mmCIF file of C-alpha atoms in Angstrom:
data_model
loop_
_atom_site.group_PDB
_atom_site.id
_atom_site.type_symbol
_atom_site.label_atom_id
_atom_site.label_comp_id
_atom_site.label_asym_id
_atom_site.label_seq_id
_atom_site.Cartn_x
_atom_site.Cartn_y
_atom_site.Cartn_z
ATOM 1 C CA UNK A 81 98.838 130.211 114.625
ATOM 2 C CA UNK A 82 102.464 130.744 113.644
ATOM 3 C CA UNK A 83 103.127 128.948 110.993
ATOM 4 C CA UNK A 84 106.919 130.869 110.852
ATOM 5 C CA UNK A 85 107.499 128.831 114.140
ATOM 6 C CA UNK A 86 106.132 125.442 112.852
ATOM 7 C CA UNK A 87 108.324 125.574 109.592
ATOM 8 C CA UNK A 88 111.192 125.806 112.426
ATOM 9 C CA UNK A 89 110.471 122.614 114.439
ATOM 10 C CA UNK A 90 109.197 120.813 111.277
ATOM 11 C CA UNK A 91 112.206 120.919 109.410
ATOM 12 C CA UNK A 92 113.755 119.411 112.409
ATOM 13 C CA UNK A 93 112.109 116.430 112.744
ATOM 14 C CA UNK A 94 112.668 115.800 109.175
ATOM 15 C CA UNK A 95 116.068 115.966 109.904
ATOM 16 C CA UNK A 96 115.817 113.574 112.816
ATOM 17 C CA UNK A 97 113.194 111.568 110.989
ATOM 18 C CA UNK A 98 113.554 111.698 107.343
ATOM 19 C CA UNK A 99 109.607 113.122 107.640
ATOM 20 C CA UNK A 100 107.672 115.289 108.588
ATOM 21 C CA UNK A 101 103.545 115.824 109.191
ATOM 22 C CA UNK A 102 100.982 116.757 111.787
ATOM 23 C CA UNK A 103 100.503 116.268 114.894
ATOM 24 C CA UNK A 104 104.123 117.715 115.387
ATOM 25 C CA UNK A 105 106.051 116.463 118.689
ATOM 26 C CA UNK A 106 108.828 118.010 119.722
ATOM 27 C CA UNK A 107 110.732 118.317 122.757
ATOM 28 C CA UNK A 108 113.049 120.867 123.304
ATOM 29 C CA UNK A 109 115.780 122.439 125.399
ATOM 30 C CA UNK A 110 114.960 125.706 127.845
ATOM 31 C CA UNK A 111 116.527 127.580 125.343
ATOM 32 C CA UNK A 112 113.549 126.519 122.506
ATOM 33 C CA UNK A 113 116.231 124.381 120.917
ATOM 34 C CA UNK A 114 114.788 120.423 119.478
ATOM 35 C CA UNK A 115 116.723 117.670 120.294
ATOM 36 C CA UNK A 116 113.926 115.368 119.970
ATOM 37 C CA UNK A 117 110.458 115.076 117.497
ATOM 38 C CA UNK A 118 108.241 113.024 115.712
ATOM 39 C CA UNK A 119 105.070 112.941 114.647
ATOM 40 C CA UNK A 120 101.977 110.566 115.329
ATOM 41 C CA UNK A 121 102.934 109.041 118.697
ATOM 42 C CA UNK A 122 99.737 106.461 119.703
ATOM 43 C CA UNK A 123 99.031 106.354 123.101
ATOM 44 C CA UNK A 124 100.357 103.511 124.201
ATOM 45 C CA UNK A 125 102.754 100.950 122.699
ATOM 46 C CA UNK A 126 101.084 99.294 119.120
ATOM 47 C CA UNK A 127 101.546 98.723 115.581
ATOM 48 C CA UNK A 128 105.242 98.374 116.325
ATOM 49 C CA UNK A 129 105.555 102.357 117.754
ATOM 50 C CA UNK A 130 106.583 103.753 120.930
ATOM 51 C CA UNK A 131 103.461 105.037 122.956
ATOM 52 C CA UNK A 132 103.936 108.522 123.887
ATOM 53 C CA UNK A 133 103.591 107.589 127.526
ATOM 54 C CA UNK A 134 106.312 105.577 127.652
ATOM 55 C CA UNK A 135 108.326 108.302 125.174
ATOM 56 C CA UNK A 136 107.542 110.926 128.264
ATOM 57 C CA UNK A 137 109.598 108.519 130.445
ATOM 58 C CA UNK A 138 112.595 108.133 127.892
ATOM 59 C CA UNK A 139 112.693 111.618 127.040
ATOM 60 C CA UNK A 140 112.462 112.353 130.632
ATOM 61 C CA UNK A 141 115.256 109.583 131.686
ATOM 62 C CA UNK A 142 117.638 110.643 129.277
ATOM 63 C CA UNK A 143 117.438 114.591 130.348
ATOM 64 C CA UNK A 144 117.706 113.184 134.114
ATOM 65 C CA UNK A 145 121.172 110.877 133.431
ATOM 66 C CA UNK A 146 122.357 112.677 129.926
ATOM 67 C CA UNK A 147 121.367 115.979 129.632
ATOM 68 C CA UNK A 148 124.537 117.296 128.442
ATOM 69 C CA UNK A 149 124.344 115.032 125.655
ATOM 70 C CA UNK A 150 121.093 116.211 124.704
ATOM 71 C CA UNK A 151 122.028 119.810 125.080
ATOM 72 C CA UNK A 152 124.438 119.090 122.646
ATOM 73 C CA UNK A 153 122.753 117.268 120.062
ATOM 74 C CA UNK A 154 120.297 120.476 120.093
ATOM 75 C CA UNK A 155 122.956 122.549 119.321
ATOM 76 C CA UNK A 156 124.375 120.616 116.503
ATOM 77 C CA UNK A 157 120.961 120.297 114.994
ATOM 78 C CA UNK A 158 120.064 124.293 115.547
ATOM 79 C CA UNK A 159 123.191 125.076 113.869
ATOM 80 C CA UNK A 160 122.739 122.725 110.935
ATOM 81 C CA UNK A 161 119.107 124.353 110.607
ATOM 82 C CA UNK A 162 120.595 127.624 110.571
ATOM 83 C CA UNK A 163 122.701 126.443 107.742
ATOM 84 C CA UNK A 164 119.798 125.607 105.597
ATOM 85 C CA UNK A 165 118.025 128.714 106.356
ATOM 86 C CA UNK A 166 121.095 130.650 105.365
ATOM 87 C CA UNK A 167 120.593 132.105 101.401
ATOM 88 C CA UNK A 168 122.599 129.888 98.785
ATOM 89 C CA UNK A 169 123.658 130.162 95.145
ATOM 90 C CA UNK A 170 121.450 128.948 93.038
ATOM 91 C CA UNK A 171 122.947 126.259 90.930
ATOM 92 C CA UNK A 172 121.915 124.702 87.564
ATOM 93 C CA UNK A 173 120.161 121.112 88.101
ATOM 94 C CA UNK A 174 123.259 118.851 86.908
ATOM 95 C CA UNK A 175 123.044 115.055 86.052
ATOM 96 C CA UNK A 176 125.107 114.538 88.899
ATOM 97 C CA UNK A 177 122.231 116.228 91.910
ATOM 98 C CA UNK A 178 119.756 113.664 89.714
ATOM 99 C CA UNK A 179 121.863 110.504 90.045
ATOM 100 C CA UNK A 180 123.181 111.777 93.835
ATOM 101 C CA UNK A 181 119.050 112.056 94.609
ATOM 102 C CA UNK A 182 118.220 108.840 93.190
ATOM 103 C CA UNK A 183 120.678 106.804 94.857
ATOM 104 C CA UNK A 184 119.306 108.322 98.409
ATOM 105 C CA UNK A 185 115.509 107.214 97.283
ATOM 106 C CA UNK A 186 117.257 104.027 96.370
ATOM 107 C CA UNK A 187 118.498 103.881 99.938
ATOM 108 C CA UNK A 188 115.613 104.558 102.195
ATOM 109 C CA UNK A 189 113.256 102.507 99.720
ATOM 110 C CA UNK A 190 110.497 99.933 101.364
ATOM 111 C CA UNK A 191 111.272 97.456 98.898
ATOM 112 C CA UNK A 192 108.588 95.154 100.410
ATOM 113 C CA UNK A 193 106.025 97.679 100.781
ATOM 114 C CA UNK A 194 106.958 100.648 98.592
ATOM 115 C CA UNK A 195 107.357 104.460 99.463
ATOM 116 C CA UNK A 196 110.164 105.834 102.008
ATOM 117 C CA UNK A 197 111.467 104.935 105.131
ATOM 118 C CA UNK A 198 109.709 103.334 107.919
ATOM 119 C CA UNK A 199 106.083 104.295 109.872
ATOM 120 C CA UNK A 200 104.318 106.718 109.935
ATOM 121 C CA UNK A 201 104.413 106.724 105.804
ATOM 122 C CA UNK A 202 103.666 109.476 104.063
ATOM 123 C CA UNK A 203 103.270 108.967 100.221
ATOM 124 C CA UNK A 204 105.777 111.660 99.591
ATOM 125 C CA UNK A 205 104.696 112.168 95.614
ATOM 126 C CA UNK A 206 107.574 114.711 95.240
ATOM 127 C CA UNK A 207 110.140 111.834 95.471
ATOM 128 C CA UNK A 208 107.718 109.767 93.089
ATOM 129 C CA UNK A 209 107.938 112.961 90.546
ATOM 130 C CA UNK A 210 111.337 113.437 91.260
ATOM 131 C CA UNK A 211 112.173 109.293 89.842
ATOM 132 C CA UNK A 212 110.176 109.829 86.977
ATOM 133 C CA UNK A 213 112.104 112.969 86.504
ATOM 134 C CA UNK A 214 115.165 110.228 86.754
ATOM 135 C CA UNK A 215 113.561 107.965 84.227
ATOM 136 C CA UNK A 216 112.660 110.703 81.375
ATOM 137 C CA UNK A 217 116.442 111.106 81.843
ATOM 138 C CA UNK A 218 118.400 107.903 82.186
ATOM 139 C CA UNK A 219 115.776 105.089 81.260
ATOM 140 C CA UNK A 220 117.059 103.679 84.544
ATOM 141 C CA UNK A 221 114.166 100.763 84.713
ATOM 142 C CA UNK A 222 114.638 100.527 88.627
ATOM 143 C CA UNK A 223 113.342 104.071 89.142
ATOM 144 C CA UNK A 224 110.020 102.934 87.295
ATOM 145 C CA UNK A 225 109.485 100.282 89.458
ATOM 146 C CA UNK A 226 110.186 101.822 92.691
ATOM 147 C CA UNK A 227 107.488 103.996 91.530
ATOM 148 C CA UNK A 228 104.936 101.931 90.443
ATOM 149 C CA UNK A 229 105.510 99.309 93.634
ATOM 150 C CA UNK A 230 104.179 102.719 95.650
ATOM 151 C CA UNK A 231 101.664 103.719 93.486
ATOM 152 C CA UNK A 232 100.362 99.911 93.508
ATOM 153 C CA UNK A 233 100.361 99.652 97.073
ATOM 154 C CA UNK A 234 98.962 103.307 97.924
ATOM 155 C CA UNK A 235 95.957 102.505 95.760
ATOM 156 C CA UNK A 236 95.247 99.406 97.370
ATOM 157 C CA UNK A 237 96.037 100.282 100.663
ATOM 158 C CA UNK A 238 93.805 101.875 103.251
ATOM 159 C CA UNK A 239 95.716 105.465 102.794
ATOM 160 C CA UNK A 240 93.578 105.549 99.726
ATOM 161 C CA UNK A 241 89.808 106.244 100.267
ATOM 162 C CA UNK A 242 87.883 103.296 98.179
ATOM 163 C CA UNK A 243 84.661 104.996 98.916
ATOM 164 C CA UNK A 244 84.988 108.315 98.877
ATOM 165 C CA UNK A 245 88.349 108.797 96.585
ATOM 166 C CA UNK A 246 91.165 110.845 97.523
ATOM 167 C CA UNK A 247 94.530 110.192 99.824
ATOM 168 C CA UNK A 248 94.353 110.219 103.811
ATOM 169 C CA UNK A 249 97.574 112.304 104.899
ATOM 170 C CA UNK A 250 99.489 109.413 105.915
ATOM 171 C CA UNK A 251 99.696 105.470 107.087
ATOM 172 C CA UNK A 252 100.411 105.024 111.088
ATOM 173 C CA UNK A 253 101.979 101.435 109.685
ATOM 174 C CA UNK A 254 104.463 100.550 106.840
ATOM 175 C CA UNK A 255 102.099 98.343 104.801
ATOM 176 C CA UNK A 256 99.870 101.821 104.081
ATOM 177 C CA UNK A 257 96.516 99.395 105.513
ATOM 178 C CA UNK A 258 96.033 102.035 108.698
ATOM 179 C CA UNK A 259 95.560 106.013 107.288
ATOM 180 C CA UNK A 260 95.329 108.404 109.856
ATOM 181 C CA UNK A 261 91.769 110.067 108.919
ATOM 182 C CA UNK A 262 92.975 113.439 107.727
ATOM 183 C CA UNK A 263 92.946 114.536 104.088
ATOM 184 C CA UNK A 264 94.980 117.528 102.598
ATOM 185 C CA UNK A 265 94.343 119.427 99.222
ATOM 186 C CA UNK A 266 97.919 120.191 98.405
ATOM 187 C CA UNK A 267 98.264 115.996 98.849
ATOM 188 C CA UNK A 268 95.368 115.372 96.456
ATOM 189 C CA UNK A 269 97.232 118.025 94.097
ATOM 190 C CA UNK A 270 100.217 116.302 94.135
ATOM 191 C CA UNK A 271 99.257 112.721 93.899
ATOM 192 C CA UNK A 272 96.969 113.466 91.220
ATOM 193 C CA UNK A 273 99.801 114.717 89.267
ATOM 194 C CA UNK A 274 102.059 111.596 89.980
ATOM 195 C CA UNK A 275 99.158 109.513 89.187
ATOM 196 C CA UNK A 276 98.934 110.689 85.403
ATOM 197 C CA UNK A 277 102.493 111.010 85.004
ATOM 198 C CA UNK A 278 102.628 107.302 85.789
ATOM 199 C CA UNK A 279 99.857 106.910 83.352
ATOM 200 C CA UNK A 280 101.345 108.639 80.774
ATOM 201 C CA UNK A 281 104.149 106.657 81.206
ATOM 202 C CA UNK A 282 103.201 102.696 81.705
ATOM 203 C CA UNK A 283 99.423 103.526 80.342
ATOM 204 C CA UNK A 284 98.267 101.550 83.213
ATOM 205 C CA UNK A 285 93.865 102.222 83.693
ATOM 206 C CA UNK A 286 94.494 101.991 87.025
ATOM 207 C CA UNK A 287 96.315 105.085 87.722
ATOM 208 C CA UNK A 288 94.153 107.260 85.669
ATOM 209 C CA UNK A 289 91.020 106.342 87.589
ATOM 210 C CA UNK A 290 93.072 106.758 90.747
ATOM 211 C CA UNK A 291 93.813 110.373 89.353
ATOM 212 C CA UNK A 292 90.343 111.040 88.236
ATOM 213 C CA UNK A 293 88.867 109.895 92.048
ATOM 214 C CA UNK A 294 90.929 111.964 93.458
ATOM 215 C CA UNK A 295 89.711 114.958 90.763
ATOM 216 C CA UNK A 296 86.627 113.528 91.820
ATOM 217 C CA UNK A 297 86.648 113.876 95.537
ATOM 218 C CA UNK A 298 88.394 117.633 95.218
ATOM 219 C CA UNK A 299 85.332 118.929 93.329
ATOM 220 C CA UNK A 300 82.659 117.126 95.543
ATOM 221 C CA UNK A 301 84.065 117.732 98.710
ATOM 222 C CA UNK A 302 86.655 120.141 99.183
ATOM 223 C CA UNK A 303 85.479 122.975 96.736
ATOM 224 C CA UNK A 304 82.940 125.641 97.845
ATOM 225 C CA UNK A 305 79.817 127.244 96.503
ATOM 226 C CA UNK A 306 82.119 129.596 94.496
ATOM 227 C CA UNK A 307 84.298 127.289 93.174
ATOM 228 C CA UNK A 308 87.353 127.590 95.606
ATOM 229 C CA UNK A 309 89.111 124.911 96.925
ATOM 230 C CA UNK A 310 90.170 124.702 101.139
ATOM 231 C CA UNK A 311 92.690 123.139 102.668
#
């Protein structure tokens, strides 16, 4: 595996996307450059997504009639990844990054159905740490509640194992009732952590049982003989 060349192509479909996951499609140039991605693609046309049958027959349209186009776009895209690859100053975390980083969560927030952006959903518990972060700091109610509307609906949801405990990796539909059956440690990790920061925060039961499930289904299931935890 080469995980050097996935961090490449991942990062750009989170720049085309806004997220990021696996299974990873992208389709790119003869020179290896994206100009398209995404990642779960059903078959065929449902829950509101393109199939990837009928994506083959876009993608290969548009490089038929507008190839220059695309050939462009990858070029403007491998250039702004090279920008982010480049080394940077570090800089002090100012009020000003925190209220410029809310008010993009506050834009690309499901206000129906909590969490970010539209399907696939991932639960994305950095940006949940990242608005409680917001709260400690401002008391800015709305940041609260766009994290507890996620956490609500996550834990109902069928993202969220009922049986077993623990988070699927993501939700092929925006209402988080469809997970796509794969389960990460680093996502239990996280979203363990949110969970109790909530806690400690609203003292709601419900996210500390969440939290100890998912403590719960880490020990049970994804820890060996000796104690160590997998992927």
């Amino acid at each position: 595996q080469r995980p050097d060349v996935d961090e490449i192509y991942m990062k750009a479909v989170q720049i085309m996307t806004g997220s990021g996951g696996w299974p990873l499609s992208v389709f790119l140039t003869s020179e290896g450059k994206p100009f398209y991605g995404g990642t779960y693609f059903p078959p065929t046309d449902r829950y509101g997504h393109t199939g990837f049958e009928r994506l083959l027959l876009a993608i290969a349209d548009s490089w038929k009639n507008r190839r220059q186009e695309l050939v462009d776009s990858a070029g403007k895209l491998s250039d702004t990844l090279a920008n982010l690859t480049r080394p940077t100053q570090k800089e002090k975390l100012s009020p000003e990054m925190l209220k410029g980083a809310f008010d993009y969560f506050r834009d690309i927030f499901d206000g129906t159905n909590g969490g970010f952006g539209l399907a696939p959903k991932f639960p994305q518990p950095t940006n949940l740490s990242m608005l409680l972060c917001y709260w400690y700091s401002t008391r800015d109610e709305q940041a609260l509640r766009m994290v507890e509307k996620t956490l609500d609906a996550m834990a109902k949801g069928g993202i969220y194992d009922h049986i077993g405990g623990g988070f699927h990796r993501y939700a092929t539909d925006t209402r988080w009732l469809i997970p796509h059956f794969e389960k990460m440690l680093y996502d239990q990790a996280l979203l363990s952590k949110v969970y109790l920061q909530a806690y400690q925060v609203t003292k709601k039961k419900e996210y500390a049982r969440i939290a100890r499930e998912i403590f719960d289904y880490v020990l049970r299931d994804m820890t060996d003989a000796d104690g160590r935890s997998g992927l």
